[in-house]
Structures are given as C-alpha cells and as structure tokens.
Amino acid sequence: MIISKRCLAIIPARGGSKGLPGKNIAMLGGKPLIQHTIEAALGSSYIHEVVVSTDSKQIAEVAQQAGASVPFLRPYALANDEAKSIDVLIHAVEYYEKINQSFDYIILLQPTSPMRTIEHINKAFKSFYEHEADSLQSVTPSHSHPYLLRTMVEGQLFPFIKDEASHLRRQDLSEVYVLNGAIYIMKKRLLMEDYRIVGERNYGYIMAKEDSIDIDNELDLKIAQLIWSEKNK
C-alpha cells in the first residue's frame, strides 16, 4: 500500500527513571533498549522521519548511532515527572514546523516496548489508514476482566462493577483489552489543533501478550530478556 502523506515517528526517551535507572539504554539482545524501537521505526515503509526526544546527551548519542534524528534536547519543563506525553509530542512537531517540515500523521513509539516489530508498525498503520481513523492504539488481551475485579474496605471485598452479575462464568465474559503502550498513531490535526491523542474514530491494533512487554523495572527487563532469548534461539 502506497501512501503519499507523511508520517513522523516520535520516540520519547527521558533520562531519569525511578523504576529502572538508565532503562532506555539498558542492554537487551546485545543492543541498547531504545535501538530496538529505532530500528523498527526506520524499517517501516510508512514512516518518513524518526526523531528521538530526550533530555539526555547519553541517550541522544546512542540514538544517533542507531540512525535516529536527535536535532534538539528536550527542555527541563518537558523532562520532569510532571511532564505530559502530549506536550512532548507537540514540542517535537513544532520543531519540524519551524524548519518547514510538515507531517500528516504522528506515531508515538515508546522505547520500553522492544518486542514491537516493523511488521507490527506496518500492520497497525495500514489498519489506521484503511479505517480512515483519527487515532489508533495497540492493545493486548487483558489478564483480568473488570467483572472479576474487587475493591477492599477494612478487609471486606466489594465488586468493582456495582451491577455485577454474580452468576457469570469466566467463559461467558466478553474479551477485553488493555493498552500495551507500544503504538499510538494519530492525525497531526488531532494533536495540534484539538490537543488530543485519542480521537472520535479510535481503533485498536491487537498484539500478542509476549510482544506487549512494557519495561518499567528490573523484573520487566529480566522477563524481556527471557522472551528475547526464546524468540532468537
């Protein structure tokens, strides 16, 4: 499928991380974590520019060596714990607009999702485009159904969903999905004019659980290393 419109891939990679210090350049399969995402983005036939938004000179150097553009360092206001992802995206788009580079679509790729491949990106983008969507988010089947969730007050359990039918069997429950953080696609207009990442026509792209690992701490990294070893024997 040939698409004439242009897509900018933004990979946000903040230097500070409390759960796993230096996680964006932690090693996985002999490569820094962020390199897996950069290579997947560069390999996609639908992405025209791959930019890494970071406040870290070390991450910037690793990203440039992997082939990504790092034309700026993110300001402190967009690099602290209170910074919003949407503002990081807007900052990157505004940079390109200032140098007269325009894009129609924006794809957000978190570096903490190393199992996301070129094929995942291409299939997700194709679905986004063919559905004429405003936005798309990757998901994976949820481990827990909302009907099985409970709240606890002084040791007593209560249904999370108040009108829960207590007789429901697990096999009677409909499939539900959870965002896995691997792929977010949106129209640039949605982001820049409406200040939104999720539009009215929002579609999902389903990924397998083993491809949906999101690395936030040391345990996540160990699980990812195990999955990577099994996939690349």
One Martini backbone bead per residue (centre of mass of N, CA, C, O) as a GRO file, in nm:
protein
  233
    1MET     BB    1   0.092   0.038   0.026
    2ILE     BB    2   0.048   0.370  -0.090
    3ILE     BB    3   0.154   0.676   0.078
    4SER     BB    4   0.175   1.027   0.053
    5LYS     BB    5   0.171   1.076   0.333
    6ARG     BB    6   0.321   1.197   0.631
    7CYS     BB    7   0.537   1.045   0.888
    8LEU     BB    8   0.600   1.086   1.239
    9ALA     BB    9   0.839   0.957   1.459
   10ILE     BB   10   0.817   0.938   1.820
   11ILE     BB   11   1.081   0.904   2.071
   12PRO     BB   12   1.059   0.887   2.407
   13ALA     BB   13   1.366   0.965   2.625
   14ARG     BB   14   1.418   0.980   2.933
   15GLY     BB   15   1.672   0.987   3.166
   16GLY     BB   16   1.481   0.951   3.396
   17SER     BB   17   1.449   0.660   3.635
   18LYS     BB   18   1.313   0.492   3.906
   19GLY     BB   19   1.265   0.186   3.838
   20LEU     BB   20   1.508   0.207   3.594
   21PRO     BB   21   1.801   0.305   3.558
   22GLY     BB   22   1.868   0.354   3.226
   23LYS     BB   23   1.651   0.192   3.051
   24ASN     BB   24   1.678   0.307   2.746
   25ILE     BB   25   1.998   0.168   2.759
   26ALA     BB   26   1.948  -0.102   2.814
   27MET     BB   27   2.027  -0.431   2.768
   28LEU     BB   28   1.911  -0.614   2.463
   29GLY     BB   29   2.039  -0.833   2.261
   30GLY     BB   30   2.307  -0.636   2.237
   31LYS     BB   31   2.117  -0.377   2.285
   32PRO     BB   32   1.984  -0.098   2.322
   33LEU     BB   33   1.663  -0.050   2.379
   34ILE     BB   34   1.609   0.191   2.175
   35GLN     BB   35   1.712   0.045   1.913
   36HIS     BB   36   1.466  -0.133   1.855
   37THR     BB   37   1.274   0.102   1.785
   38ILE     BB   38   1.437   0.246   1.569
   39GLU     BB   39   1.458   0.006   1.368
   40ALA     BB   40   1.152  -0.030   1.329
   41ALA     BB   41   1.096   0.255   1.222
   42LEU     BB   42   1.304   0.257   0.982
   43GLY     BB   43   1.159  -0.008   0.848
   44SER     BB   44   0.920   0.153   0.780
   45SER     BB   45   0.716   0.247   0.498
   46TYR     BB   46   0.543   0.491   0.668
   47ILE     BB   47   0.809   0.632   0.760
   48HIS     BB   48   0.999   0.949   0.730
   49GLU     BB   49   1.060   1.013   1.044
   50VAL     BB   50   1.307   0.979   1.318
   51VAL     BB   51   1.258   1.089   1.654
   52VAL     BB   52   1.434   1.188   1.948
   53SER     BB   53   1.313   1.268   2.277
   54THR     BB   54   1.558   1.424   2.485
   55ASP     BB   55   1.770   1.513   2.787
   56SER     BB   56   2.002   1.311   2.696
   57LYS     BB   57   2.319   1.277   2.575
   58GLN     BB   58   2.349   0.971   2.584
   59ILE     BB   59   2.092   0.898   2.431
   60ALA     BB   60   2.150   1.069   2.181
   61GLU     BB   61   2.401   0.910   2.091
   62VAL     BB   62   2.267   0.633   2.061
   63ALA     BB   63   2.046   0.722   1.859
   64GLN     BB   64   2.234   0.823   1.633
   65GLN     BB   65   2.384   0.551   1.592
   66ALA     BB   66   2.096   0.409   1.511
   67GLY     BB   67   1.958   0.657   1.306
   68ALA     BB   68   1.845   0.890   1.452
   69SER     BB   69   1.699   1.187   1.523
   70VAL     BB   70   1.867   1.471   1.723
   71PRO     BB   71   1.798   1.814   1.708
   72PHE     BB   72   1.729   1.801   2.025
   73LEU     BB   73   1.680   1.903   2.358
   74ARG     BB   74   1.486   1.863   2.611
   75PRO     BB   75   1.333   2.043   2.820
   76TYR     BB   76   1.280   2.042   3.154
   77ALA     BB   77   0.963   2.079   3.144
   78LEU     BB   78   0.974   1.786   2.961
   79ALA     BB   79   1.158   1.599   3.197
   80ASN     BB   80   0.969   1.557   3.419
   81ASP     BB   81   0.721   1.398   3.607
   82GLU     BB   82   0.490   1.615   3.496
   83ALA     BB   83   0.513   1.549   3.216
   84LYS     BB   84   0.352   1.531   2.908
   85SER     BB   85   0.327   1.353   2.626
   86ILE     BB   86   0.175   1.561   2.446
   87ASP     BB   87   0.394   1.788   2.481
   88VAL     BB   88   0.625   1.632   2.351
   89LEU     BB   89   0.498   1.606   2.075
   90ILE     BB   90   0.450   1.907   2.013
   91HIS     BB   91   0.744   1.995   2.031
   92ALA     BB   92   0.841   1.826   1.787
   93VAL     BB   93   0.651   1.940   1.571
   94GLU     BB   94   0.734   2.239   1.601
   95TYR     BB   95   1.020   2.205   1.507
   96TYR     BB   96   0.949   2.116   1.213
   97GLU     BB   97   0.782   2.366   1.140
   98LYS     BB   98   1.025   2.570   1.167
   99ILE     BB   99   1.172   2.391   0.917
  100ASN     BB  100   0.950   2.312   0.702
  101GLN     BB  101   0.819   2.037   0.824
  102SER     BB  102   0.558   1.822   0.720
  103PHE     BB  103   0.280   1.641   0.873
  104ASP     BB  104  -0.002   1.408   0.903
  105TYR     BB  105   0.140   1.197   1.095
  106ILE     BB  106   0.156   1.039   1.424
  107ILE     BB  107   0.404   0.833   1.597
  108LEU     BB  108   0.416   0.659   1.900
  109LEU     BB  109   0.729   0.522   2.045
  110GLN     BB  110   0.820   0.325   2.290
  111PRO     BB  111   1.128   0.204   2.419
  112THR     BB  112   0.972  -0.014   2.626
  113SER     BB  113   0.890  -0.180   2.335
  114PRO     BB  114   1.093  -0.421   2.194
  115MET     BB  115   0.874  -0.630   2.048
  116ARG     BB  116   0.821  -0.426   1.846
  117THR     BB  117   0.776  -0.431   1.502
  118ILE     BB  118   0.759  -0.365   1.178
  119GLU     BB  119   0.500  -0.526   1.135
  120HIS     BB  120   0.332  -0.388   1.348
  121ILE     BB  121   0.346  -0.104   1.232
  122ASN     BB  122   0.234  -0.162   0.947
  123LYS     BB  123  -0.040  -0.286   1.036
  124ALA     BB  124  -0.138  -0.048   1.204
  125PHE     BB  125  -0.127   0.167   0.979
  126LYS     BB  126  -0.311   0.029   0.779
  127SER     BB  127  -0.559   0.030   0.962
  128PHE     BB  128  -0.575   0.333   1.009
  129TYR     BB  129  -0.606   0.412   0.706
  130GLU     BB  130  -0.849   0.223   0.615
  131HIS     BB  131  -1.044   0.348   0.853
  132GLU     BB  132  -1.014   0.652   0.882
  133ALA     BB  133  -0.868   0.741   1.132
  134ASP     BB  134  -0.771   0.939   1.409
  135SER     BB  135  -0.688   0.675   1.579
  136LEU     BB  136  -0.438   0.450   1.739
  137GLN     BB  137  -0.412   0.148   1.951
  138SER     BB  138  -0.238  -0.071   2.126
  139VAL     BB  139  -0.320  -0.412   2.224
  140THR     BB  140  -0.410  -0.654   2.483
  141PRO     BB  141  -0.512  -0.905   2.641
  142SER     BB  142  -0.656  -0.932   2.939
  143HIS     BB  143  -0.610  -1.079   3.248
  144SER     BB  144  -0.849  -0.893   3.355
  145HIS     BB  145  -1.175  -0.864   3.442
  146PRO     BB  146  -1.387  -0.633   3.566
  147TYR     BB  147  -1.579  -0.857   3.703
  148LEU     BB  148  -1.314  -0.964   3.885
  149LEU     BB  149  -1.302  -0.714   4.042
  150ARG     BB  150  -1.186  -0.563   4.359
  151THR     BB  151  -1.264  -0.411   4.653
  152MET     BB  152  -1.128  -0.281   4.976
  153VAL     BB  153  -1.287  -0.263   5.309
  154GLU     BB  154  -1.167  -0.361   5.587
  155GLY     BB  155  -1.143  -0.658   5.425
  156GLN     BB  156  -1.384  -0.608   5.240
  157LEU     BB  157  -1.549  -0.723   4.958
  158PHE     BB  158  -1.610  -0.556   4.637
  159PRO     BB  159  -1.743  -0.481   4.357
  160PHE     BB  160  -1.636  -0.282   4.104
  161ILE     BB  161  -1.899  -0.363   3.966
  162LYS     BB  162  -2.210  -0.302   4.085
  163ASP     BB  163  -2.386  -0.481   3.850
  164GLU     BB  164  -2.294  -0.753   3.904
  165ALA     BB  165  -2.306  -1.085   3.795
  166SER     BB  166  -2.251  -1.355   4.001
  167HIS     BB  167  -2.308  -1.597   3.773
  168LEU     BB  168  -2.072  -1.550   3.610
  169ARG     BB  169  -1.864  -1.686   3.382
  170ARG     BB  170  -1.565  -1.667   3.239
  171GLN     BB  171  -1.666  -1.783   2.951
  172ASP     BB  172  -1.895  -1.540   2.932
  173LEU     BB  173  -1.692  -1.333   2.886
  174SER     BB  174  -1.579  -1.079   2.732
  175GLU     BB  175  -1.342  -0.942   2.556
  176VAL     BB  176  -1.056  -0.769   2.678
  177TYR     BB  177  -0.849  -0.469   2.671
  178VAL     BB  178  -0.509  -0.345   2.687
  179LEU     BB  179  -0.288  -0.118   2.697
  180ASN     BB  180   0.070  -0.146   2.585
  181GLY     BB  181   0.240   0.119   2.460
  182ALA     BB  182   0.362   0.070   2.158
  183ILE     BB  183   0.113   0.217   1.984
  184TYR     BB  184   0.061   0.553   1.845
  185ILE     BB  185  -0.188   0.698   1.635
  186MET     BB  186  -0.220   1.024   1.459
  187LYS     BB  187  -0.342   1.303   1.373
  188LYS     BB  188  -0.211   1.610   1.364
  189ARG     BB  189  -0.468   1.771   1.412
  190LEU     BB  190  -0.547   1.639   1.679
  191LEU     BB  191  -0.296   1.738   1.832
  192MET     BB  192  -0.267   2.058   1.744
  193GLU     BB  193  -0.586   2.146   1.763
  194ASP     BB  194  -0.719   1.940   2.001
  195TYR     BB  195  -0.534   1.817   2.218
  196ARG     BB  196  -0.506   1.503   2.108
  197ILE     BB  197  -0.476   1.136   2.083
  198VAL     BB  198  -0.785   1.073   2.099
  199GLY     BB  199  -1.042   0.999   1.893
  200GLU     BB  200  -1.345   0.919   1.769
  201ARG     BB  201  -1.178   0.737   1.560
  202ASN     BB  202  -1.088   0.461   1.747
  203TYR     BB  203  -0.839   0.216   1.714
  204GLY     BB  204  -0.730  -0.126   1.727
  205TYR     BB  205  -0.423  -0.315   1.795
  206ILE     BB  206  -0.340  -0.647   1.815
  207MET     BB  207  -0.127  -0.800   2.059
  208ALA     BB  208   0.070  -1.006   2.189
  209LYS     BB  209   0.184  -1.062   2.501
  210GLU     BB  210   0.491  -1.117   2.421
  211ASP     BB  211   0.486  -0.821   2.259
  212SER     BB  212   0.384  -0.632   2.534
  213ILE     BB  213   0.623  -0.554   2.678
  214ASP     BB  214   0.680  -0.322   2.959
  215ILE     BB  215   0.952  -0.141   3.065
  216ASP     BB  216   1.000  -0.039   3.429
  217ASN     BB  217   1.180  -0.276   3.549
  218GLU     BB  218   1.380  -0.534   3.634
  219LEU     BB  219   1.172  -0.758   3.583
  220ASP     BB  220   1.092  -0.677   3.297
  221LEU     BB  221   1.377  -0.716   3.178
  222LYS     BB  222   1.402  -1.020   3.241
  223ILE     BB  223   1.158  -1.105   3.074
  224ALA     BB  224   1.260  -0.990   2.806
  225GLN     BB  225   1.518  -1.163   2.793
  226LEU     BB  226   1.367  -1.432   2.781
  227ILE     BB  227   1.197  -1.379   2.528
  228TRP     BB  228   1.434  -1.311   2.341
  229SER     BB  229   1.576  -1.586   2.362
  230GLU     BB  230   1.338  -1.755   2.250
  231LYS     BB  231   1.311  -1.596   1.970
  232ASN     BB  232   1.659  -1.620   1.925
  233LYS     BB  233   1.772  -1.929   1.896
   0.00000   0.00000   0.00000
